[in-house]
CSV table of C-alpha atoms and ligand atoms in Angstrom, one decimal:
chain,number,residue,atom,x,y,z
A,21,UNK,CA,97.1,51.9,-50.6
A,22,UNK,CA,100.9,50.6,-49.7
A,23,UNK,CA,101.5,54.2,-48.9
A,24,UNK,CA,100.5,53.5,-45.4
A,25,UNK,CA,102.5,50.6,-44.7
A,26,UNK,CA,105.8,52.6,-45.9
A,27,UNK,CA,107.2,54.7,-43.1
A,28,UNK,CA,107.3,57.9,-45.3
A,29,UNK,CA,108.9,60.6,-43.4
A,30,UNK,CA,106.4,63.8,-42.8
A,31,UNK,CA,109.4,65.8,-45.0
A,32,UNK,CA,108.8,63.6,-48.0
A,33,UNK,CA,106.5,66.2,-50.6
A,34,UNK,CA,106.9,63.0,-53.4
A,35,UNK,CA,108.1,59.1,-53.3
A,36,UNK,CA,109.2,56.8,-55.3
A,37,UNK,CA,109.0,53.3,-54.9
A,38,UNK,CA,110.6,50.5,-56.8
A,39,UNK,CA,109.7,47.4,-56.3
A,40,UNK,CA,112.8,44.9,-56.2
A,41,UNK,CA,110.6,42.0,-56.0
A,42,UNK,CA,109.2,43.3,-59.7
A,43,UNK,CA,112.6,43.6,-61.2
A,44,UNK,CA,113.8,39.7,-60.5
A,45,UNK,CA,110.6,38.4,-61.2
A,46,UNK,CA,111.1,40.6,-64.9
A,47,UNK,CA,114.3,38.9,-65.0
A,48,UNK,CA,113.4,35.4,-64.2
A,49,UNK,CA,110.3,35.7,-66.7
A,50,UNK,CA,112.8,36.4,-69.5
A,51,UNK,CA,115.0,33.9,-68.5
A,52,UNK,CA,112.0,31.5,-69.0
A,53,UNK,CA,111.5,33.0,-72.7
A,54,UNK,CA,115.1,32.8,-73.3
A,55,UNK,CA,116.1,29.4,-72.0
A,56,UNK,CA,119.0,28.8,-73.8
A,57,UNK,CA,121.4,32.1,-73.9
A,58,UNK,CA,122.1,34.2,-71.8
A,59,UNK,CA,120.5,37.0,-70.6
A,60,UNK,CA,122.3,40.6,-69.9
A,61,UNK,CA,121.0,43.6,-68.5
A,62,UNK,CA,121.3,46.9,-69.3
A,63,UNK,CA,122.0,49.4,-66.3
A,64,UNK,CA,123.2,52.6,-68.1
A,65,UNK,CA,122.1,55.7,-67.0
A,66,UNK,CA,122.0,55.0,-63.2
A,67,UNK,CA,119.7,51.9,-64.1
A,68,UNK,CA,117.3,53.6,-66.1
A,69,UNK,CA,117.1,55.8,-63.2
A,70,UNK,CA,115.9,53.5,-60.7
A,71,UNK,CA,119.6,52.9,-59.2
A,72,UNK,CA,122.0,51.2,-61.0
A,73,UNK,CA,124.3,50.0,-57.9
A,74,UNK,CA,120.7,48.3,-56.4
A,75,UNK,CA,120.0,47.3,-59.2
A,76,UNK,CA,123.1,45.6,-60.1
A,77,UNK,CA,123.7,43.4,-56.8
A,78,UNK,CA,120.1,42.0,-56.8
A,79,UNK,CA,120.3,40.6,-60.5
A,80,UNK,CA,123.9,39.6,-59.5
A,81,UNK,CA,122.7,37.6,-56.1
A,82,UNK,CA,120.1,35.7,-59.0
A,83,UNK,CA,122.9,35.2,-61.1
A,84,UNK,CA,122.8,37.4,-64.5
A,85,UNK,CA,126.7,37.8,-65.1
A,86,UNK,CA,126.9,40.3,-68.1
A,87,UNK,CA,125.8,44.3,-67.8
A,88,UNK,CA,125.9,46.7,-70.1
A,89,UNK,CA,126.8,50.6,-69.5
A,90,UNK,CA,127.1,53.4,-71.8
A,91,UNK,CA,130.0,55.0,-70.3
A,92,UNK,CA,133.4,54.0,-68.9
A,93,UNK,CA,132.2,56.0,-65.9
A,94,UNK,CA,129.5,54.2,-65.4
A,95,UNK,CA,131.4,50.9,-65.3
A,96,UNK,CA,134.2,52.1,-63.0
A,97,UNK,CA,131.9,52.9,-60.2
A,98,UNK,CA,130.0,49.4,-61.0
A,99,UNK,CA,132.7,47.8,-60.6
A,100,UNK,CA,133.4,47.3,-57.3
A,101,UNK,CA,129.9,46.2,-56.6
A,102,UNK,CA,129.4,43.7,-58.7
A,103,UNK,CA,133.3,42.1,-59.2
A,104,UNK,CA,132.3,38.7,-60.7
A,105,UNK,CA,130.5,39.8,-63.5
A,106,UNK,CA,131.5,41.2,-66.5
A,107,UNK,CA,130.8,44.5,-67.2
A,108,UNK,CA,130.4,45.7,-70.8
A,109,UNK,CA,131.0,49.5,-72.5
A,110,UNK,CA,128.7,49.9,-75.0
A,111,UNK,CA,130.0,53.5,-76.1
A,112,UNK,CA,133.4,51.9,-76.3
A,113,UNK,CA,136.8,53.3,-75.6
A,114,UNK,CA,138.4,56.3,-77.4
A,115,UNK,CA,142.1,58.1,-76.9
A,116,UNK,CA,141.6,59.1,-73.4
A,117,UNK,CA,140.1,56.3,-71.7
A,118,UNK,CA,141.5,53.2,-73.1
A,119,UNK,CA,143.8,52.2,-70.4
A,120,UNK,CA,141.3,52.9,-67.6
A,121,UNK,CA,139.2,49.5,-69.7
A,122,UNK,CA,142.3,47.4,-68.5
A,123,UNK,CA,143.0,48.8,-65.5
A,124,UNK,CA,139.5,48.6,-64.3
A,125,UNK,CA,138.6,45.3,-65.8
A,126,UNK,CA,135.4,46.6,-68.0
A,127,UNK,CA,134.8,45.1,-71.8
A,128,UNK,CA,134.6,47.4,-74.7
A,129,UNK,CA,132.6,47.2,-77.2
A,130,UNK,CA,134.4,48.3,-80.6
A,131,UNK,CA,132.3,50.3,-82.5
A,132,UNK,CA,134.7,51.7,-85.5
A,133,UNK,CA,138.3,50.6,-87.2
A,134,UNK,CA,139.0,53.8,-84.7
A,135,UNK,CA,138.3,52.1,-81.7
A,136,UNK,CA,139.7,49.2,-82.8
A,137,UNK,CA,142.6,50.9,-83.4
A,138,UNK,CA,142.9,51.8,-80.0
A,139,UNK,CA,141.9,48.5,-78.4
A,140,UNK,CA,144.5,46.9,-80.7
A,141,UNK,CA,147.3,49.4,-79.0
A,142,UNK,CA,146.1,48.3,-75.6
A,143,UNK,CA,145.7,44.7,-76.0
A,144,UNK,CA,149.3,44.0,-77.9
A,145,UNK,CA,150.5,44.1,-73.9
A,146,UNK,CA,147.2,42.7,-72.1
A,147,UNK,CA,146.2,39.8,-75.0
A,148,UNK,CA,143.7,38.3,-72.9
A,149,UNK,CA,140.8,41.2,-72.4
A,150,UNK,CA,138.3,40.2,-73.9
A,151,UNK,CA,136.4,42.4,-76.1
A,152,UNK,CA,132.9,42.6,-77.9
A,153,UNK,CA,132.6,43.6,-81.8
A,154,UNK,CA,129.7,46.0,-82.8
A,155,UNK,CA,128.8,45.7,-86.4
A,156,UNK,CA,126.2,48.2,-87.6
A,157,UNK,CA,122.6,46.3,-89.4
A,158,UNK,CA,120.5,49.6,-89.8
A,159,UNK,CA,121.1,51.6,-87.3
A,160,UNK,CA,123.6,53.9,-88.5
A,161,UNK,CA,124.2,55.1,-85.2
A,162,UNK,CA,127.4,52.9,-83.1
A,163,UNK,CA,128.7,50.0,-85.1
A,164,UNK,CA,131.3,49.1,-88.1
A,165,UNK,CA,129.5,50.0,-91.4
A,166,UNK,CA,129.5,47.5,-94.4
A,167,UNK,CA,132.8,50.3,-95.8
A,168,UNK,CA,134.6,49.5,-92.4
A,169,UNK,CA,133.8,45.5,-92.3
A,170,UNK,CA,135.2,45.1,-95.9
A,171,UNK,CA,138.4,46.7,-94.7
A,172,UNK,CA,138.9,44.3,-92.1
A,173,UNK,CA,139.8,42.5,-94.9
A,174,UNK,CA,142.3,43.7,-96.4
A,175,UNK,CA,144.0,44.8,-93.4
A,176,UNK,CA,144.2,41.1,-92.4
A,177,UNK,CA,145.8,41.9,-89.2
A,178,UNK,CA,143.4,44.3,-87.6
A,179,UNK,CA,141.9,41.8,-85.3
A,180,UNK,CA,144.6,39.6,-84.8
A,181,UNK,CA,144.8,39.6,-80.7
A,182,UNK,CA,141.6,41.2,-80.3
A,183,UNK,CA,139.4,38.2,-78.6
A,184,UNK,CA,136.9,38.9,-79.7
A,185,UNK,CA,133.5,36.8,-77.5
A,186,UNK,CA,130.7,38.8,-79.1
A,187,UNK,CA,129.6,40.3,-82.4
A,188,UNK,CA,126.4,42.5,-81.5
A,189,UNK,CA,124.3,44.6,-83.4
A,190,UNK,CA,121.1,46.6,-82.2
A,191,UNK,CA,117.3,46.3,-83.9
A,192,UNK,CA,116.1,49.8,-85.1
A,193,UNK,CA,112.5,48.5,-85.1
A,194,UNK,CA,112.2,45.5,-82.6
A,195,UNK,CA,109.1,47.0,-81.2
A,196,UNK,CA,107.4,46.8,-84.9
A,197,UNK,CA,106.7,42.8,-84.7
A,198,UNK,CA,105.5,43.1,-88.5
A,199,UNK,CA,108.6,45.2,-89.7
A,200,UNK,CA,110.6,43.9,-92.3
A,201,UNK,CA,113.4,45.7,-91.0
A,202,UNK,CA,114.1,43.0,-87.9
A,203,UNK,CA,114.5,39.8,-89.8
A,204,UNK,CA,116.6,41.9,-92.6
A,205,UNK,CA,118.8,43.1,-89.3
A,206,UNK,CA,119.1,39.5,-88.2
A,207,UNK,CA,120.1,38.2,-91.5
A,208,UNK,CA,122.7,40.8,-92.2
A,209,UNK,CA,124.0,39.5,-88.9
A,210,UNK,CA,124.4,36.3,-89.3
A,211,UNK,CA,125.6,36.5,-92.7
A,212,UNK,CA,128.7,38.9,-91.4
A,213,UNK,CA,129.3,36.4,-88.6
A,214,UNK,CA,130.3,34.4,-91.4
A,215,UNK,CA,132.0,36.1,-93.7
A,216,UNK,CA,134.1,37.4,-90.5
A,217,UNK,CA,134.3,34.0,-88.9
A,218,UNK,CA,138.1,33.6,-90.7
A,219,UNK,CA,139.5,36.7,-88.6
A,220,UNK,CA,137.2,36.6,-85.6
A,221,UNK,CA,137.4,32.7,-85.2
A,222,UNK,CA,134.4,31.2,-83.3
A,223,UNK,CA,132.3,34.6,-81.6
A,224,UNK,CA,128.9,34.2,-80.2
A,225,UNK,CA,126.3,37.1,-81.2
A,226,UNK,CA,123.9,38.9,-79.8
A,227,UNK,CA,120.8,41.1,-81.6
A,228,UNK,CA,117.8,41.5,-79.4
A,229,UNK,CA,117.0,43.8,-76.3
A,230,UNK,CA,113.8,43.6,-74.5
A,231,UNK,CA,111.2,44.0,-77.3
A,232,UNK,CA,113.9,41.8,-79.7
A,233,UNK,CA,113.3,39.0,-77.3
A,234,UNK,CA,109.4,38.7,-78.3
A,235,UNK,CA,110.2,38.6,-81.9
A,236,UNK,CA,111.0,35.0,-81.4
A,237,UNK,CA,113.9,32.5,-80.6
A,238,UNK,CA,115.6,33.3,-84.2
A,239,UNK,CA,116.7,36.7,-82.3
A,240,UNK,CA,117.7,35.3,-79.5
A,241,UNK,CA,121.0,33.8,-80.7
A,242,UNK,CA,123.5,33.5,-78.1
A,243,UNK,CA,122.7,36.4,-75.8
A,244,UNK,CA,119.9,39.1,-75.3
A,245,UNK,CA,120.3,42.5,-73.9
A,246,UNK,CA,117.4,43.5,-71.8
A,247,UNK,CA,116.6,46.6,-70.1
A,248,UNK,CA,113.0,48.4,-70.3
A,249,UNK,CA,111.3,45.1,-69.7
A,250,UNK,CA,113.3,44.6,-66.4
A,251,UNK,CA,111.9,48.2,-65.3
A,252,UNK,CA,108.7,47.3,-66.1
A,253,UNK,CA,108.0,49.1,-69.3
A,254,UNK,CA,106.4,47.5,-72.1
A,255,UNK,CA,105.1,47.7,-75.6
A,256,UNK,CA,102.2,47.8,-76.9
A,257,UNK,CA,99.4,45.0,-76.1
A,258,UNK,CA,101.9,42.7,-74.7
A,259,UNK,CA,99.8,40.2,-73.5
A,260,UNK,CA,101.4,37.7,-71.7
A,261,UNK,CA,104.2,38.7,-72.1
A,262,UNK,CA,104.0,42.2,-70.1
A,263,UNK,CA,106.1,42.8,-67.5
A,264,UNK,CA,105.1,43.5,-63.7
A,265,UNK,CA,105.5,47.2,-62.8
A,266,UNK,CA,108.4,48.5,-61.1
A,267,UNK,CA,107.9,52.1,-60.3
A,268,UNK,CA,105.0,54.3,-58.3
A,269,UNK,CA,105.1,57.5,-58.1
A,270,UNK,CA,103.3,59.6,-55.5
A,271,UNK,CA,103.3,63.2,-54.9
A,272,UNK,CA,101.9,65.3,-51.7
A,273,UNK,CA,98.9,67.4,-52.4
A,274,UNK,CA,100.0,71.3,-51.1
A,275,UNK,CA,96.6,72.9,-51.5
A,276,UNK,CA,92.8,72.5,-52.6
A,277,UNK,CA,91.1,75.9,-54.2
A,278,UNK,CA,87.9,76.7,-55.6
A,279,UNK,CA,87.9,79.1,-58.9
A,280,UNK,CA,85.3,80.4,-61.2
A,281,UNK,CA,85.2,82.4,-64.5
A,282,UNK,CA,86.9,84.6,-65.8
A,283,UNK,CA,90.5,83.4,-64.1
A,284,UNK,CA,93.3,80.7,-65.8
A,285,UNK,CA,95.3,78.4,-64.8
A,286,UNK,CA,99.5,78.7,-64.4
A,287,UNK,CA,101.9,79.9,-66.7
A,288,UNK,CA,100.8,81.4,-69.9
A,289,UNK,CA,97.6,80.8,-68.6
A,290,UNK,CA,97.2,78.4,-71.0
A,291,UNK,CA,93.7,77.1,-69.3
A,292,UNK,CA,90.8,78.9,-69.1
A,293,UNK,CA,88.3,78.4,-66.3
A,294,UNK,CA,84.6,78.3,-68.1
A,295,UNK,CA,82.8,77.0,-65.1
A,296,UNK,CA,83.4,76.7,-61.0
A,297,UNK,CA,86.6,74.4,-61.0
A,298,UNK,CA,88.3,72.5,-57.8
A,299,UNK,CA,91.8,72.7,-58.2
A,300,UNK,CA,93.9,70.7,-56.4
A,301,UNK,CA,98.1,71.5,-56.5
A,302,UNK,CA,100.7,68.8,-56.1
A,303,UNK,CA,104.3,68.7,-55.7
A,304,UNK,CA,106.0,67.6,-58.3
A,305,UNK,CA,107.2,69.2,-61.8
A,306,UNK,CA,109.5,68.9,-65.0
A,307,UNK,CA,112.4,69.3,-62.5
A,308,UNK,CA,111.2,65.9,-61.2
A,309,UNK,CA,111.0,64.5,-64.7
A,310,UNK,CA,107.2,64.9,-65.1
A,311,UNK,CA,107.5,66.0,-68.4
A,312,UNK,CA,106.0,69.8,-69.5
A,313,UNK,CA,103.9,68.2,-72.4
A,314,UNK,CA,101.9,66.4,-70.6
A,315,UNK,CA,99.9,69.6,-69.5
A,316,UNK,CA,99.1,71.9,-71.7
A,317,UNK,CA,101.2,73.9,-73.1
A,318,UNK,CA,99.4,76.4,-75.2
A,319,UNK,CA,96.1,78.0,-75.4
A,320,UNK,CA,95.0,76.5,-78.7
A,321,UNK,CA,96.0,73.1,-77.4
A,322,UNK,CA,92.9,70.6,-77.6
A,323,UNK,CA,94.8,67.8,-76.4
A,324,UNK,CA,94.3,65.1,-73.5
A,325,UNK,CA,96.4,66.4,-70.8
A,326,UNK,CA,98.0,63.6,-68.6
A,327,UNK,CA,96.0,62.3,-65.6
A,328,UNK,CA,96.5,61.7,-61.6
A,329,UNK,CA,94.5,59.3,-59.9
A,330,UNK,CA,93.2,60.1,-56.0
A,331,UNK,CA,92.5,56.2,-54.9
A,332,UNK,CA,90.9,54.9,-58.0
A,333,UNK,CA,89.5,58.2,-59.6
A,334,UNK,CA,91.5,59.9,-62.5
A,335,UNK,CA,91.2,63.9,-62.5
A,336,UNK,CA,93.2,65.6,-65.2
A,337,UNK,CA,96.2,68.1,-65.2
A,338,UNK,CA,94.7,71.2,-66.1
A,339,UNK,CA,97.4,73.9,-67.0
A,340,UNK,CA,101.3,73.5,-67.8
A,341,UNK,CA,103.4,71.5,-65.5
A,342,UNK,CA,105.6,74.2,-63.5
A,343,UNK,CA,109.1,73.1,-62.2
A,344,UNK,CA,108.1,72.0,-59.0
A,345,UNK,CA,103.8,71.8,-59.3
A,346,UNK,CA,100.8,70.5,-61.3
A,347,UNK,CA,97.5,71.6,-61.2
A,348,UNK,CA,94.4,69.2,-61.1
A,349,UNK,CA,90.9,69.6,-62.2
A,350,UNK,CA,89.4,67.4,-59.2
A,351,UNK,CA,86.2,69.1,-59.5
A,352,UNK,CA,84.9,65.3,-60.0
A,353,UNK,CA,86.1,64.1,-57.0
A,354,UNK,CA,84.7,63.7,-54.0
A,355,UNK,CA,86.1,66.1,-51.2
A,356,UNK,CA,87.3,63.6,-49.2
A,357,UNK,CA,89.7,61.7,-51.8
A,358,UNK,CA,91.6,65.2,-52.2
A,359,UNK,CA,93.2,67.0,-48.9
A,360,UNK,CA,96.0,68.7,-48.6
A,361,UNK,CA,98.2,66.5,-46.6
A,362,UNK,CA,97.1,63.2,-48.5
A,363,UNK,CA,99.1,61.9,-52.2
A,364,UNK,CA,98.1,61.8,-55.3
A,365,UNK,CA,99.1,58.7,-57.7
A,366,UNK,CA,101.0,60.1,-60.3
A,367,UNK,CA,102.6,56.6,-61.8
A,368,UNK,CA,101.4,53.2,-60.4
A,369,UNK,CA,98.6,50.9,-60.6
A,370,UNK,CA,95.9,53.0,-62.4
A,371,UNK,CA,98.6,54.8,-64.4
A,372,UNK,CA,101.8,53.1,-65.6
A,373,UNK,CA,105.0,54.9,-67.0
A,374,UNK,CA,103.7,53.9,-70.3
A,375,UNK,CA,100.0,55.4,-70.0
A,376,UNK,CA,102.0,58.5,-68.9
A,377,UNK,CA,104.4,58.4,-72.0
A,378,UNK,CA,101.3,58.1,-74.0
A,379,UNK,CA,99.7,61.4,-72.6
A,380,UNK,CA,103.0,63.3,-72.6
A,381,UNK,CA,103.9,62.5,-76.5
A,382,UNK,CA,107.0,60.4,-75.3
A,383,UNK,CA,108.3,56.8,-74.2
A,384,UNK,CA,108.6,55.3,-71.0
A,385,UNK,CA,112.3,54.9,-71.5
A,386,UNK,CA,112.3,59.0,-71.1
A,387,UNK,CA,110.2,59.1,-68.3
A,388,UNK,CA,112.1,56.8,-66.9
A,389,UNK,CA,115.5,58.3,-67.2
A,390,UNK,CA,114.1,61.7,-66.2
A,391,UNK,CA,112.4,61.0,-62.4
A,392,UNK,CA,115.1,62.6,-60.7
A,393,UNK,CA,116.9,62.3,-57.4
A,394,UNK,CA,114.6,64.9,-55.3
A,395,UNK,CA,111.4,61.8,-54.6
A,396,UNK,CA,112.4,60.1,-51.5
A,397,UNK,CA,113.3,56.6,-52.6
A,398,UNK,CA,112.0,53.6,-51.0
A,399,UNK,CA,112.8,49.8,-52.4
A,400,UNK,CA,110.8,47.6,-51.9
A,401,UNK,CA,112.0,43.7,-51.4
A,402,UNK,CA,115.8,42.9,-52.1
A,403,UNK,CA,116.8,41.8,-48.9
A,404,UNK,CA,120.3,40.4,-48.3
A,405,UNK,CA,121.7,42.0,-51.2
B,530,PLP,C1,119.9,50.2,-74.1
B,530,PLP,C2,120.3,49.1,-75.0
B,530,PLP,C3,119.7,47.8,-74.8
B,530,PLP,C4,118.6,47.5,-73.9
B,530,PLP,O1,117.4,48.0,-74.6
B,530,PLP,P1,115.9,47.8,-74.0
B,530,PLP,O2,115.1,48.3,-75.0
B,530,PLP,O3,115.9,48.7,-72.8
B,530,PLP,O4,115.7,46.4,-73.6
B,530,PLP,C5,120.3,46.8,-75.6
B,530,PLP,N1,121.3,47.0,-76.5
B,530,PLP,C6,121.8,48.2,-76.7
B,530,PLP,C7,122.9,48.4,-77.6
B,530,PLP,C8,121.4,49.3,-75.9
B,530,PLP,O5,121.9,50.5,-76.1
């Protein structure tokens, strides 16, 4: 197990490891599959969780030169650490934070004839910040709706000084290879790149995020936006065209019990022990993003709980997930793959993030997003960045 070769300290009760090496070779994979635009990243929230600041100066030093961030906060402490590149605000700016767009060199994206609005104010005394244009396809969610485009129109002047280098819109359904719904979105795109051309002049667009790219080159255009593939997740049966995992997680094993009938298991003692069960408890919980649904959360509950592996033997969670603990049936296991002391794999190479999200009635994005900052972090690779 690479757990050996890491020098964990004796205080670390969980780990995470990220594996830098993973997250270039992601990149450079899609690169290959996208030869001819250009590929952006998306590091909002902190990277996915994996560290957005890392994250950020190793795709830099391999030369992706567009990011994208939720927030304006995100992007102002980005900044700094990546100042050659351009750094784009997909939430866009409102009242408040306008100025801080110029003042801190980030891109909005303009999502509404409000925000457009606002940019326009900004930009009548800074005419050359560039800006990108969201126009909504099906989403209904950020994005200028069909009502909004047409009154572009007749408001001929609403754009004028805008500079506008990118009309995006996001796929509601790009995981769904056979939904109708993606080539409708692409159409719809393309046909308002036209219409628009007269105010907008000559804009390149951009549709597809990680799963958009494997609909095909037509959804490529002039620039993806990638995130969960560069993390390592994927969807389903990818094939080929899966990504390499980024992310192990590995949690300490606190104590190994033997129980018989009649007893249960944690909190609402939603398991019942029927027969002489080795338990073993490890230290992690929800509070470290291991999600409560993956144990079991009622009584009634038949469902497959998630699993842990102990070297290459799966055991299952047996009980709900507490804050800071799981319980595990290792009753299957042999004695000497489960001692207090040694870690149980709770993401990695038996288990990926997305057979995890499968147990636990999520996505990998949210388990992800939710690992938390109490693991000890180690990064693997990335040197000289
Ligand atoms: C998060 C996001 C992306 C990246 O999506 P992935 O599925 O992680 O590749 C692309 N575009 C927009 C607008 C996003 O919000």
């Amino acid at each position: 197990m690479i757990l050996r070769d890491l020098k964990i300290p004796g205080s670390a009760s969980s780990v995470l490891i990220i594996d830098l090496e993973a997250i270039k070779s992601n990149f450079k994979f899609l690169k290959k599959k996208a030869p001819k635009v250009e590929v952006g990243v998306s590091i909002k929230s902190n990277a996915y969780g994996l560290g957005a600041k890392t994250v950020a100066k190793l795709l830099s030093s391999i030369g992706c030169k567009t990011f994208f961030v939720s927030t304006i906060a995100e992007g102002m402490d980005l900044k700094d650490i990546i100042p050659n590149s351009r750094i784009v605000v997909l939430n866009g700016p409102d009242r408040d934070s306008s100025k801080m767009f110029i003042e801190n060199s980030l891109t909005p994206v303009l999502n509404s004839l409000n925000q457009i609005d606002i940019w326009h104010k900004e930009t009548i005394e800074n005419p050359n910040n560039l800006s990108y244009l969201h126009v909504d396809t099906g989403m209904s969610r950020l994005g200028l709706s069909n009502k909004e485009i047409n009154k572009l129109f007749s408001k001929d002047d609403l754009l004028k000084g805008l500079n506008i280098d990118v009309l995006m819109s996001h796929l509601a359904c790009a995981e769904e290879g056979n939904s109708q719904k993606n080539l409708q979105q692409l159409e719809k795109l393309i046909a308002i790149k036209e219409k628009l051309l007269p105010l907008t002049g000559p804009v390149r667009t951009s549709l597809a995020n990680s799963a958009g790219i494997f609909l095909g080159t037509d959804f490529h255009l002039d620039l993806v936006r990638t995130g969960a593939f560069i993390y390592g997740l994927n969807k389903k049966d990818s094939g080929e065209d899966s990504s390499k995992p980024v992310v192990r997680v590995f949690a300490k094993i606190i104590q190994v019990q033997e129980v018989d009938k009649p007893s249960t298991v944690g909190y609402g003692a939603t398991h019942e022990i029927t027969r002489p069960t080795r338990i073993a408890t490890v230290a992690t919980g929800y509070a470290d993003g291991y999600i409560r649904s993956s144990g079991q959360i009622s009584t009634k509950e038949e469902k497959n709980t998630a699993k842990v592996y102990f070297d290459n033997m799966s055991a299952p969670i047996i009980g709900r997930v507490s804050m800071d603990l799981l319980t595990i049936d290792v009753s299957q296991l042999p004695d000497h793959l489960v001692q207090p002391g040694g870690f149980a794999e709770l993401i990695g190479d038996n288990y990926t993030i997305d057979d995890l999200a499968n147990a636990s009635g999520t996505i990998g994005y949210e388990i992800l997003t939710r690992l938390g900052q109490r693991h000890y972090r180690v990064y693997l690779g990335g040197e000289g960045i």
